[in-house]
PDB file of C-alpha atoms in Angstrom:
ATOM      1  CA  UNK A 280      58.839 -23.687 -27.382  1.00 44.00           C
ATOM      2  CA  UNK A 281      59.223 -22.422 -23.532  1.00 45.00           C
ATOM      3  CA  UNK A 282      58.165 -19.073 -24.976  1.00 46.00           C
ATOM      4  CA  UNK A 283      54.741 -20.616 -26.378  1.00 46.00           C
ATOM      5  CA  UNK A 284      54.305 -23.253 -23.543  1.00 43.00           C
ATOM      6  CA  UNK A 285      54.242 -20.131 -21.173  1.00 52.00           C
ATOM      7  CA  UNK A 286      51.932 -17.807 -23.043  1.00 49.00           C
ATOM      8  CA  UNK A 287      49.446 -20.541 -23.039  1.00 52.00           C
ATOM      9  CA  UNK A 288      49.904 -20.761 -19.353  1.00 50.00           C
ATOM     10  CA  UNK A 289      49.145 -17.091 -18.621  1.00 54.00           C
ATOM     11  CA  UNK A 290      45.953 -17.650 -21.464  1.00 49.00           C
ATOM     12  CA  UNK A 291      44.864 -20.325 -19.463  1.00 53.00           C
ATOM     13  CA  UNK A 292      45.646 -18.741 -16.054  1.00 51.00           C
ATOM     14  CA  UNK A 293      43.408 -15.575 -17.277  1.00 54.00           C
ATOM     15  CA  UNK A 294      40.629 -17.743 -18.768  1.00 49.00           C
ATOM     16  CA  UNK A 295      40.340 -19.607 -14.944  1.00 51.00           C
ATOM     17  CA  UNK A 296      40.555 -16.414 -13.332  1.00 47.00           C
ATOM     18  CA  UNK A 297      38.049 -14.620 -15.278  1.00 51.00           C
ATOM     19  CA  UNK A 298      35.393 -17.688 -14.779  1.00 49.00           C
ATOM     20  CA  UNK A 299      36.083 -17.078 -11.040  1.00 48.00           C
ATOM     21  CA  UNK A 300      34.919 -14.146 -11.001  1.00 46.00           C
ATOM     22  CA  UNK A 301      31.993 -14.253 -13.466  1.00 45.00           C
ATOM     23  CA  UNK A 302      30.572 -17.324 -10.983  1.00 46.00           C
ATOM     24  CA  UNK A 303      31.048 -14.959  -8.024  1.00 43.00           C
ATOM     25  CA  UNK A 304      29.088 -11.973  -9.920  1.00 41.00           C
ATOM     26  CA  UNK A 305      26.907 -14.627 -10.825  1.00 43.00           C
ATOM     27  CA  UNK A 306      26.263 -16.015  -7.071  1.00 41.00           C
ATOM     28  CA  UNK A 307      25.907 -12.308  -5.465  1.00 38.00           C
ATOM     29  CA  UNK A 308      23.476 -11.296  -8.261  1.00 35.00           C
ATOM     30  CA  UNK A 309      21.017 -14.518  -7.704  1.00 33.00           C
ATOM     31  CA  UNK A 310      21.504 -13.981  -3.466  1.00 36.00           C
ATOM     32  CA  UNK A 311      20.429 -10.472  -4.377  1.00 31.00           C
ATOM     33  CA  UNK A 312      17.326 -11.085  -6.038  1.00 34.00           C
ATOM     34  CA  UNK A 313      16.782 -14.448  -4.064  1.00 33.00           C
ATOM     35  CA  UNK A 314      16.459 -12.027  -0.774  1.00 37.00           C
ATOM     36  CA  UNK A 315      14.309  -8.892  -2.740  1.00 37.00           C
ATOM     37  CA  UNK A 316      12.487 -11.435  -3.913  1.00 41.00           C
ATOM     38  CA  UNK A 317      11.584 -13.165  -0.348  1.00 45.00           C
ATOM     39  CA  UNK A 318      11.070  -9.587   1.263  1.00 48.00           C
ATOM     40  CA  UNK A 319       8.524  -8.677  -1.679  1.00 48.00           C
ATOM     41  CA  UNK A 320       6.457 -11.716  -0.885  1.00 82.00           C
ATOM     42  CA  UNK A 321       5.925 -11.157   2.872  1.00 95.00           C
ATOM     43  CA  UNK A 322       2.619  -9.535   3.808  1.00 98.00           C
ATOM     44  CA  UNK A 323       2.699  -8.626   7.347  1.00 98.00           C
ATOM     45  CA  UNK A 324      -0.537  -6.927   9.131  1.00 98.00           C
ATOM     46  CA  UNK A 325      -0.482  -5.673  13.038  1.00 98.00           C
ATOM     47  CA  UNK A 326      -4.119  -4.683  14.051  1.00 98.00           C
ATOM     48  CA  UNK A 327      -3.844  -2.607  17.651  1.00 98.00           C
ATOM     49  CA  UNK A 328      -5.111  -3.126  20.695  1.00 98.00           C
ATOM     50  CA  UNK A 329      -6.625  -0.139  21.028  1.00 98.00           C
ATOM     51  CA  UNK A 330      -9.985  -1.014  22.634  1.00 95.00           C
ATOM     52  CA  UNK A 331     -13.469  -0.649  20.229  1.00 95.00           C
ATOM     53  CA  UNK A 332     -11.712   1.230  17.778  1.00 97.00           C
ATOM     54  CA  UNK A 333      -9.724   0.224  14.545  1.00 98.00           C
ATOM     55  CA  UNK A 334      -5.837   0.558  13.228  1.00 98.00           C
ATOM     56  CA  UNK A 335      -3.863  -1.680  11.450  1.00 98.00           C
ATOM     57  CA  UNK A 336      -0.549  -1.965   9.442  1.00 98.00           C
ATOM     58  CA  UNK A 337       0.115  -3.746   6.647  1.00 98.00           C
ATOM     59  CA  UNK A 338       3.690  -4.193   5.168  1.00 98.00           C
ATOM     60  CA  UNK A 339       4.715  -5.271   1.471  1.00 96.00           C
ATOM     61  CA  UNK A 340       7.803  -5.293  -0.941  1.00 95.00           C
ATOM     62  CA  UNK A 341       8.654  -2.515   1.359  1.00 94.00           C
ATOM     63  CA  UNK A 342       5.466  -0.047   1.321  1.00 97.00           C
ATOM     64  CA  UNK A 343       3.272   0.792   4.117  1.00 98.00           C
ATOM     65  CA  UNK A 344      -0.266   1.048   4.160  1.00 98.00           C
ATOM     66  CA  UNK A 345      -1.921   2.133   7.552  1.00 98.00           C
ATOM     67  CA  UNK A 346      -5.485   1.517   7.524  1.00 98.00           C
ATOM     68  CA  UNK A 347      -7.553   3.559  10.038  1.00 98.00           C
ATOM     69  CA  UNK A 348      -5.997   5.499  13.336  1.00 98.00           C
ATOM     70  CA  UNK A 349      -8.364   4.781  16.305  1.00 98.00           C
ATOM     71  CA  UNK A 350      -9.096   7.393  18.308  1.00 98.00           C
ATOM     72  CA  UNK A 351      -7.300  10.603  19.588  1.00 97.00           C
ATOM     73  CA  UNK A 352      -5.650   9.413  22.371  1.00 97.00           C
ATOM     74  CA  UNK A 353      -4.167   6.579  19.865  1.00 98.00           C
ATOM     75  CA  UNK A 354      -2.321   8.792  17.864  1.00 98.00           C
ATOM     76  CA  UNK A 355       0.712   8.745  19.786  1.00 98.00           C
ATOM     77  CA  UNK A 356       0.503   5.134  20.629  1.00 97.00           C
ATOM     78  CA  UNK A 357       0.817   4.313  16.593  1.00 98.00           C
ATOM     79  CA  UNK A 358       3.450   6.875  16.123  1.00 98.00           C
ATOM     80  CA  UNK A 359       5.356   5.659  18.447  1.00 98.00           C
ATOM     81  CA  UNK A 360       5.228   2.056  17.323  1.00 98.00           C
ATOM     82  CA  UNK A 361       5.942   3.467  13.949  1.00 98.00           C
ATOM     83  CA  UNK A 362       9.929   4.801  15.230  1.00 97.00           C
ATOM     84  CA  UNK A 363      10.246   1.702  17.584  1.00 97.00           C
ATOM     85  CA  UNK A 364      10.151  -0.405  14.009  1.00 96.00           C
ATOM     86  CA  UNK A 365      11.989   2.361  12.053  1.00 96.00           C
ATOM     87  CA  UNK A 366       8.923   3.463   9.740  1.00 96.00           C
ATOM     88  CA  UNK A 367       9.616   6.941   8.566  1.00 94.00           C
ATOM     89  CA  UNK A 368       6.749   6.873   5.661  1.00 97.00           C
ATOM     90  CA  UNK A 369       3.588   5.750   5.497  1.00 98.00           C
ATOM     91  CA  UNK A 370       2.598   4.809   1.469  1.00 98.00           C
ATOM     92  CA  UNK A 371      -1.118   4.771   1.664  1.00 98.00           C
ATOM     93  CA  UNK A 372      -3.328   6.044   5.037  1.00 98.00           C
ATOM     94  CA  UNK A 373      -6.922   4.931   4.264  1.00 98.00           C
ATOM     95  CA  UNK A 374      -9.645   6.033   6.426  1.00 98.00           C
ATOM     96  CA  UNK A 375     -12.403   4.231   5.953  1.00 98.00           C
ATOM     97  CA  UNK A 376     -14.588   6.701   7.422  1.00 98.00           C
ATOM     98  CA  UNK A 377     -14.981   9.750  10.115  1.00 98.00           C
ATOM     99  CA  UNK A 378     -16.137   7.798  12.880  1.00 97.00           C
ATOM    100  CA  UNK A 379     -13.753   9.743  15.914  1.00 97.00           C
ATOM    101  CA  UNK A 380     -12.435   5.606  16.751  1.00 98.00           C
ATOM    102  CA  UNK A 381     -11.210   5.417  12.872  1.00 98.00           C
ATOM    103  CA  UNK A 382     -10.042   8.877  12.411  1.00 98.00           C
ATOM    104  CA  UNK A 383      -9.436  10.341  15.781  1.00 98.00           C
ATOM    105  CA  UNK A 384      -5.559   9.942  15.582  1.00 98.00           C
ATOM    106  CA  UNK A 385      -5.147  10.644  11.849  1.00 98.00           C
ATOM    107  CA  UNK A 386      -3.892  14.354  12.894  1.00 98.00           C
ATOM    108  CA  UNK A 387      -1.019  13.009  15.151  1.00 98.00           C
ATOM    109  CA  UNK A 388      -0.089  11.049  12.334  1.00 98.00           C
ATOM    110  CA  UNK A 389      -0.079  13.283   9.547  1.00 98.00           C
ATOM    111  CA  UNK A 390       1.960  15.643  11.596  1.00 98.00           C
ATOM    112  CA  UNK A 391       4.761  13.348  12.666  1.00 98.00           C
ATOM    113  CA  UNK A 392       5.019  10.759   9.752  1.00 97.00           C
ATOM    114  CA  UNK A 393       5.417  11.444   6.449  1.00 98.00           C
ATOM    115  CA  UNK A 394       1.920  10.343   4.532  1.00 98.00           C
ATOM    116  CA  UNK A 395       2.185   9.764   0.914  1.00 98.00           C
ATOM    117  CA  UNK A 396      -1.164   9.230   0.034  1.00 98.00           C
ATOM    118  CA  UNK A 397      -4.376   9.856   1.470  1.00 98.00           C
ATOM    119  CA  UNK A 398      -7.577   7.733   0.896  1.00 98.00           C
ATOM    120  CA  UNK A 399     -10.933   8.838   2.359  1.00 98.00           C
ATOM    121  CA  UNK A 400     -14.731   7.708   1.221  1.00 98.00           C
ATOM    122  CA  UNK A 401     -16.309  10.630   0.130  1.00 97.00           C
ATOM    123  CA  UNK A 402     -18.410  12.579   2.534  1.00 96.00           C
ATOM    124  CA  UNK A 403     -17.741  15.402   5.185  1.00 93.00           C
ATOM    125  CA  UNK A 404     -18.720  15.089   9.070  1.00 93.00           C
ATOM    126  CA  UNK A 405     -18.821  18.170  11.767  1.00 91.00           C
ATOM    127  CA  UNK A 406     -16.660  16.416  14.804  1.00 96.00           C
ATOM    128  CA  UNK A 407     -13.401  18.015  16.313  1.00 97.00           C
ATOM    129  CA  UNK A 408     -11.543  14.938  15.328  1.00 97.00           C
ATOM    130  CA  UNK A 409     -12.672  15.139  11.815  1.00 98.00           C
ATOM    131  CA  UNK A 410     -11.556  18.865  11.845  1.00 98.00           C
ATOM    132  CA  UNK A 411      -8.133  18.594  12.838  1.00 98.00           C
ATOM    133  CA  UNK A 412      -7.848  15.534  10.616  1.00 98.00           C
ATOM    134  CA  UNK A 413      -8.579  18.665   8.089  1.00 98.00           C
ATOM    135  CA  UNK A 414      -6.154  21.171   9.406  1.00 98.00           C
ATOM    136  CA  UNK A 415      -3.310  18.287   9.435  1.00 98.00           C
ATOM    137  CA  UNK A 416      -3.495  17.655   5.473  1.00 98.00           C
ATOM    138  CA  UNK A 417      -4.553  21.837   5.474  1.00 98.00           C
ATOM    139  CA  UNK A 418      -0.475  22.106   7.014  1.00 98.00           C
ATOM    140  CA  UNK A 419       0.908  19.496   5.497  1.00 98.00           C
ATOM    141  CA  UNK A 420      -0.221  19.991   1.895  1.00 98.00           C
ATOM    142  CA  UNK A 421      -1.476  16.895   1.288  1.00 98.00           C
ATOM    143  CA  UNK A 422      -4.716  16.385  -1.467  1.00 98.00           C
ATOM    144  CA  UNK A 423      -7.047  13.259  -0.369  1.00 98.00           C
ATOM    145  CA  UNK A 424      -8.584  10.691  -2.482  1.00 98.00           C
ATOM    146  CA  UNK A 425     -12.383  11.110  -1.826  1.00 98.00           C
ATOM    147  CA  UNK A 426     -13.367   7.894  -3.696  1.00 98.00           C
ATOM    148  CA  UNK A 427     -16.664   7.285  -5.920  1.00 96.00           C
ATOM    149  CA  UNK A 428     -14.952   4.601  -7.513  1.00 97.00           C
ATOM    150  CA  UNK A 429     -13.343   1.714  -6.586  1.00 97.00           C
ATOM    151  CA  UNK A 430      -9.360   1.937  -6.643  1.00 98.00           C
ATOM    152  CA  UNK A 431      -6.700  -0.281  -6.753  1.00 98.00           C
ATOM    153  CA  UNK A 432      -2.912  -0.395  -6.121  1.00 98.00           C
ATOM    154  CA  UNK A 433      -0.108  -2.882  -5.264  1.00 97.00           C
ATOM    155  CA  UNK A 434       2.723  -3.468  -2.372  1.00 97.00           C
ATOM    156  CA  UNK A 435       4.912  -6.040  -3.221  1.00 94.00           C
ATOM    157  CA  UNK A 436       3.001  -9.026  -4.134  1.00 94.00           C
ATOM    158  CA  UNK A 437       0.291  -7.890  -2.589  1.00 97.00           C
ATOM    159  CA  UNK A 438      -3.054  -6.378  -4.619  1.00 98.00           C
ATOM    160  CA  UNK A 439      -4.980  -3.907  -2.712  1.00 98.00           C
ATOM    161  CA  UNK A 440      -8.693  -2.945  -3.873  1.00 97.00           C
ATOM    162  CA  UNK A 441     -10.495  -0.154  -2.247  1.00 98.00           C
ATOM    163  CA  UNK A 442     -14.188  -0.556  -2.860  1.00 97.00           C
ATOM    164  CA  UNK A 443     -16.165   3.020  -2.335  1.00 97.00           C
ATOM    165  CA  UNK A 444     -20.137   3.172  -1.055  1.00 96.00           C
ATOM    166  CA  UNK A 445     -22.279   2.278  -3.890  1.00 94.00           C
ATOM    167  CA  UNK A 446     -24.673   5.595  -2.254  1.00 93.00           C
ATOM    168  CA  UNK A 447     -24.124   8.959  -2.052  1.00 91.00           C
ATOM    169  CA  UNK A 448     -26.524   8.970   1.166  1.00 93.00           C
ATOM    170  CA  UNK A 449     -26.932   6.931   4.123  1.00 95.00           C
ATOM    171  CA  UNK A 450     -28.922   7.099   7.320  1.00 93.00           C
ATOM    172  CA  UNK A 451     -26.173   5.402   9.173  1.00 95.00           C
ATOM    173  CA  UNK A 452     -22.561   6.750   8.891  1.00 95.00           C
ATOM    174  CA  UNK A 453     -20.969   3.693   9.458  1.00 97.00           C
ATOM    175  CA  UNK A 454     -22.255   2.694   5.969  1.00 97.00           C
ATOM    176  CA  UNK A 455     -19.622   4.857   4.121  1.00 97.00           C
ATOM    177  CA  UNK A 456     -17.010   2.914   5.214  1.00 98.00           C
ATOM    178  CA  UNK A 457     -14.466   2.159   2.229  1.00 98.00           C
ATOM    179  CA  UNK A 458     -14.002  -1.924   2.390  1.00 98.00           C
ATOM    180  CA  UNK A 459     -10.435  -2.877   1.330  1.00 98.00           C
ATOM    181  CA  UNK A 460      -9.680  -6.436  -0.043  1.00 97.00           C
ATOM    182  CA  UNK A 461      -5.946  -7.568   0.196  1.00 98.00           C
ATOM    183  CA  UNK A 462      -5.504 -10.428  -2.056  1.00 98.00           C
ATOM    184  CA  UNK A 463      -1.958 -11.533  -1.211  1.00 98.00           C
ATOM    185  CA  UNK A 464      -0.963 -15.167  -3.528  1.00 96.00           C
ATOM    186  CA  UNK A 465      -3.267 -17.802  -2.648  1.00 96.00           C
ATOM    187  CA  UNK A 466      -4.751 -15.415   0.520  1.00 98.00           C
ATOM    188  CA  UNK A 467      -7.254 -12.752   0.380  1.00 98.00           C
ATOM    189  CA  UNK A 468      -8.006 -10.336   3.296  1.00 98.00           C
ATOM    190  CA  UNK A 469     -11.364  -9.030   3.608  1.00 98.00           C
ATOM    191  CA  UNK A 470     -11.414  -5.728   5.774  1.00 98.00           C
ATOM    192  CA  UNK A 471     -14.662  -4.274   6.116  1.00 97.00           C
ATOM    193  CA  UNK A 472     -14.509  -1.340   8.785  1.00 98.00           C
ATOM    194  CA  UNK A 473     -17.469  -0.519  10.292  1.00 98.00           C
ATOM    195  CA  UNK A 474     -20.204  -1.951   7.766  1.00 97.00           C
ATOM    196  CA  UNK A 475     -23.780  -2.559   9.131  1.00 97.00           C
ATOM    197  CA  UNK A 476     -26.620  -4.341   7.218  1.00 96.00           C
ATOM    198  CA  UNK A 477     -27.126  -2.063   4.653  1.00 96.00           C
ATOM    199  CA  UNK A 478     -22.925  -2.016   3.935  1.00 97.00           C
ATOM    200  CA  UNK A 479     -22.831  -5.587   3.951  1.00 96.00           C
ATOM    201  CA  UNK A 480     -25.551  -6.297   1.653  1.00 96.00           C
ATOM    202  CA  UNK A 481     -23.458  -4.160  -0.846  1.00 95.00           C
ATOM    203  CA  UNK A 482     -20.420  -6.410   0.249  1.00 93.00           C
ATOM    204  CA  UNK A 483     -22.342  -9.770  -1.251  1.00 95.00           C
ATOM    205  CA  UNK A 484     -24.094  -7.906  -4.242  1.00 91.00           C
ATOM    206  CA  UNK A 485     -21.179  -6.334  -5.433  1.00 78.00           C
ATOM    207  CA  UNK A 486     -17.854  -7.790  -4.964  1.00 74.00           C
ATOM    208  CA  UNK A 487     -16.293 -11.544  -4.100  1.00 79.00           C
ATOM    209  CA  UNK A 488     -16.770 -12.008  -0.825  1.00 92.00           C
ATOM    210  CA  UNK A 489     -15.090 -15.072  -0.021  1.00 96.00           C
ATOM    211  CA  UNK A 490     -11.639 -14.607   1.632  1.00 98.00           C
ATOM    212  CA  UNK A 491      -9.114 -16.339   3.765  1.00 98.00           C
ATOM    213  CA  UNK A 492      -8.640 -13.719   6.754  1.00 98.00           C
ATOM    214  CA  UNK A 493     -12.208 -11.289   7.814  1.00 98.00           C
ATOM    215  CA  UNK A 494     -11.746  -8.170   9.583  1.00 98.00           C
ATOM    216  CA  UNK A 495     -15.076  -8.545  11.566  1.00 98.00           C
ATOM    217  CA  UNK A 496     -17.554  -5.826  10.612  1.00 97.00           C
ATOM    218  CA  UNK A 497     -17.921  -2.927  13.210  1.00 97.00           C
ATOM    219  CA  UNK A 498     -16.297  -4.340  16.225  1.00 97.00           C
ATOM    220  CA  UNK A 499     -18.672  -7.222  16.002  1.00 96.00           C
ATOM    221  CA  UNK A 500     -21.891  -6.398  16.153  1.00 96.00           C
ATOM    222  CA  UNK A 501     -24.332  -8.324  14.898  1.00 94.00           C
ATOM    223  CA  UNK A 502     -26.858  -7.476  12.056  1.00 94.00           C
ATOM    224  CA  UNK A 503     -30.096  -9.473  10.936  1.00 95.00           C
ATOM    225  CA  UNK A 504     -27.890 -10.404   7.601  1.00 96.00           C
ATOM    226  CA  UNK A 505     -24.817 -11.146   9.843  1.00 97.00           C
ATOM    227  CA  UNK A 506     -24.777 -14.831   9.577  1.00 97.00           C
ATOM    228  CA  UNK A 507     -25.561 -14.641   5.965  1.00 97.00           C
ATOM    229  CA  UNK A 508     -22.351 -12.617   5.558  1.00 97.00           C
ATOM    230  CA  UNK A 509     -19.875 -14.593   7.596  1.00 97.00           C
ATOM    231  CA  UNK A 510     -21.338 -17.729   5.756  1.00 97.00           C
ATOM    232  CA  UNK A 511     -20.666 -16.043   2.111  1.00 97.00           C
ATOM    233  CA  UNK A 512     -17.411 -14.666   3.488  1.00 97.00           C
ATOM    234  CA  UNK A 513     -16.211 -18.358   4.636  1.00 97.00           C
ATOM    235  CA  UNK A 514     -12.714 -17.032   6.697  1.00 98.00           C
ATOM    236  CA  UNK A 515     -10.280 -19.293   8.093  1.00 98.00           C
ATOM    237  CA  UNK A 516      -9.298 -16.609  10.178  1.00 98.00           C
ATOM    238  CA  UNK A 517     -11.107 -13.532  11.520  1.00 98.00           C
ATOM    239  CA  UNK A 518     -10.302 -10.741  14.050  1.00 98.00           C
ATOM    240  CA  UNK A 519     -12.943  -8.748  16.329  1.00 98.00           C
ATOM    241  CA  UNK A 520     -11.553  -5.194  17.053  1.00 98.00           C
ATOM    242  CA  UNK A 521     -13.467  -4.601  20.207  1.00 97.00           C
ATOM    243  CA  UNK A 522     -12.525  -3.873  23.876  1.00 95.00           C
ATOM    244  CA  UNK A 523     -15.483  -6.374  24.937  1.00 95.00           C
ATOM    245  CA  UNK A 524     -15.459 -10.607  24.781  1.00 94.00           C
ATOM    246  CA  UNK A 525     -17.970 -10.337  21.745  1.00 95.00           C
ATOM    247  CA  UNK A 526     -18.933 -14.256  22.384  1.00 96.00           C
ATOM    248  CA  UNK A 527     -22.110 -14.497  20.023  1.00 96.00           C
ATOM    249  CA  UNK A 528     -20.038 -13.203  17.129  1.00 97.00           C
ATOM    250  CA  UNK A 529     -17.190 -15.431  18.250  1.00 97.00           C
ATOM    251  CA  UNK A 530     -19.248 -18.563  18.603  1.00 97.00           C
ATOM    252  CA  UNK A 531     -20.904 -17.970  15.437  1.00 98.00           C
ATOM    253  CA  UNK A 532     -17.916 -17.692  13.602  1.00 98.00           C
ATOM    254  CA  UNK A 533     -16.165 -20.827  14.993  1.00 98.00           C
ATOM    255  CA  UNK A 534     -19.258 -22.661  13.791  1.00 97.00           C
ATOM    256  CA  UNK A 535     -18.050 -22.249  10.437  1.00 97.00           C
ATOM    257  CA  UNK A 536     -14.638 -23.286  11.401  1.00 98.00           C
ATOM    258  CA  UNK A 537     -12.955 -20.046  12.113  1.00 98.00           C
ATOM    259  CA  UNK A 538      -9.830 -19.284  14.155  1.00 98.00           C
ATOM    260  CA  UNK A 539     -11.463 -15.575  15.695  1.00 98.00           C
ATOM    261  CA  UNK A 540      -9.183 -13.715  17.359  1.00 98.00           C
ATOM    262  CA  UNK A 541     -10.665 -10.913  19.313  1.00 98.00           C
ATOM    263  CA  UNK A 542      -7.867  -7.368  20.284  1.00 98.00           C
ATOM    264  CA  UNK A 543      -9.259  -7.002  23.808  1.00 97.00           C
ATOM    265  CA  UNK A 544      -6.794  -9.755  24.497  1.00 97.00           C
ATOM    266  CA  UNK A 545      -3.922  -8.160  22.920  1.00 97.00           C
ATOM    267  CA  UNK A 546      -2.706  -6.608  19.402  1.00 98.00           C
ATOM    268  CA  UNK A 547      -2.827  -9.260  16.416  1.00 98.00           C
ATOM    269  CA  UNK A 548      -0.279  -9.882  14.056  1.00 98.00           C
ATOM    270  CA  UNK A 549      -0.194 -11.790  10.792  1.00 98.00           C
ATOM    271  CA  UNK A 550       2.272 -12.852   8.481  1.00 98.00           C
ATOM    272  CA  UNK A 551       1.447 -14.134   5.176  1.00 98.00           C
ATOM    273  CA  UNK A 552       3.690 -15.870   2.925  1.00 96.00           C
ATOM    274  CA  UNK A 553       1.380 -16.336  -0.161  1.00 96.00           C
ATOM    275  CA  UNK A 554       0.487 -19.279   0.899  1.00 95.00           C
ATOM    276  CA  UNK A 555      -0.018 -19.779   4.196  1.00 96.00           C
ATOM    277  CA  UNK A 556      -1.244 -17.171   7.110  1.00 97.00           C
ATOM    278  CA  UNK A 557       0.466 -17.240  10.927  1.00 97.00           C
ATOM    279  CA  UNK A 558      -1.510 -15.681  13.346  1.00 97.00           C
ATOM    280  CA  UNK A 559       0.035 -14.505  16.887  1.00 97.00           C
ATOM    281  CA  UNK A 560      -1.261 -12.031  19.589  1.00 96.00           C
TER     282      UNK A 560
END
């Protein structure tokens, strides 16, 4: 009987022990994915101060997707804030075009970060900037997308869509600019480069234009179709890359009940959660 009383004791003992640690497997696992899942469904953006000329970083479920590298002197300045935050790799580097204030410091880059992917409209330009932006991916081996159609590609939670130039020809360069739209749960991020009139009318023909957060059309200037755009695009938030006050643009855009933001008064950063957007600069 004292034989069979204490088997059933050391069954029993076993049976509690191995319940401990199937809870405790059980309790690390669901932390685990509790904290992946919380870093996947951050989207944070920094757009640089960097006078009239355009960078920004986005950050999702642990990619990076640089969009744009100012000008040549900027290079370094990205770079730099790149190692201070202990970014060794950039996913995606989209240019949206070869304006020298959008692709000026793509060489610095390319030659001190490792750049996955390269995405470029598709069109050539004679400029210095735009030729060592060439001899970096020459040295570096790296193959650009040139895009004719549009692409698309995810970071997290976050859905990227690259929309191409509907022409092969422009009269005004800054109408090759490669729009991206970041739709990111219950926000959407509309960032439209340099786009003038002709751009934007593609913008509204061709795509869904309303989104939560606008990246303000080339620095701000203002087109005859301007206020039609801003009214279609209906942001909640908007940011004016431009070294100067930009007050038409801004006043226009409060009008429709905007929060503008404008980087002459310091680099902007925003943090989306899905469902709601901070905005701090």
């Amino acid at each position: 009987m004292n034989q069979h009383l204490s088997k059933g004791k050391r069954l029993m003992f076993q049976y509690i022990v191995m319940l401990i640690i199937l809870t405790l497997i059980s309790c690390s696992s669901y932390q685990t994915k509790t904290a992946a899942s919380s870093e996947t469904t951050l989207l944070d953006m920094t757009i640089f101060q960097i006078g009239k000329a355009d960078s920004m970083l986005l950050m999702s479920g642990g990619k990076t997707i640089l969009i744009d590298t100012g000008e040549d002197k900027h290079g370094k300045k990205i770079v730099n804030y790149l190692e201070e935050h202990n970014i060794e790799k950039i996913d995606y580097l989209i240019l949206t075009h070869f304006d020298k204030d959008h692709v000026g410091g793509a060489d610095t880059i390319i030659n001190s970060v490792d750049v996955q992917e390269i995405i470029t409209p598709n069109y050539k330009r004679s400029s210095i900037q735009y030729l060592e932006y060439k001899n970096a991916i020459a040295a570096n081996h790296i193959a650009p997308m040139a895009l004719t159609a549009t692409y698309s590609f995810t970071a997290g939670t976050a859905e990227f869509t690259v929309y191409p130039p509907q022409k092969s020809k422009y009269k005004i360069e800054n109408d090759y600019s490669l729009i991206v739209s970041v739709q990111h749960g219950s926000n959407s991020f509309l960032l439209t480069a340099d786009a003038e009139e002709e751009r934007m009318d593609e913008i509204m023909k061709h795509s869904v234009v309303e989104h939560t957060f606008l990246k303000v059309p080339h620095h701000g200037k203002f087109e005859d179709n301007t206020l039609e755009f801003y009214s279609m695009v209906k942001p909640k938030f908007a940011v004016i890359t431009s070294a100067r006050k930009r007050a038409k643009t801004v006043s226009a855009l409060e009008k429709l009940g905007t929060k503008v933001f404008v980087t002459r008064d310091g680099t902007v950063y925003v943090k989306s959660d899905g469902t709601s957007i901070s905005m701090q600069q």
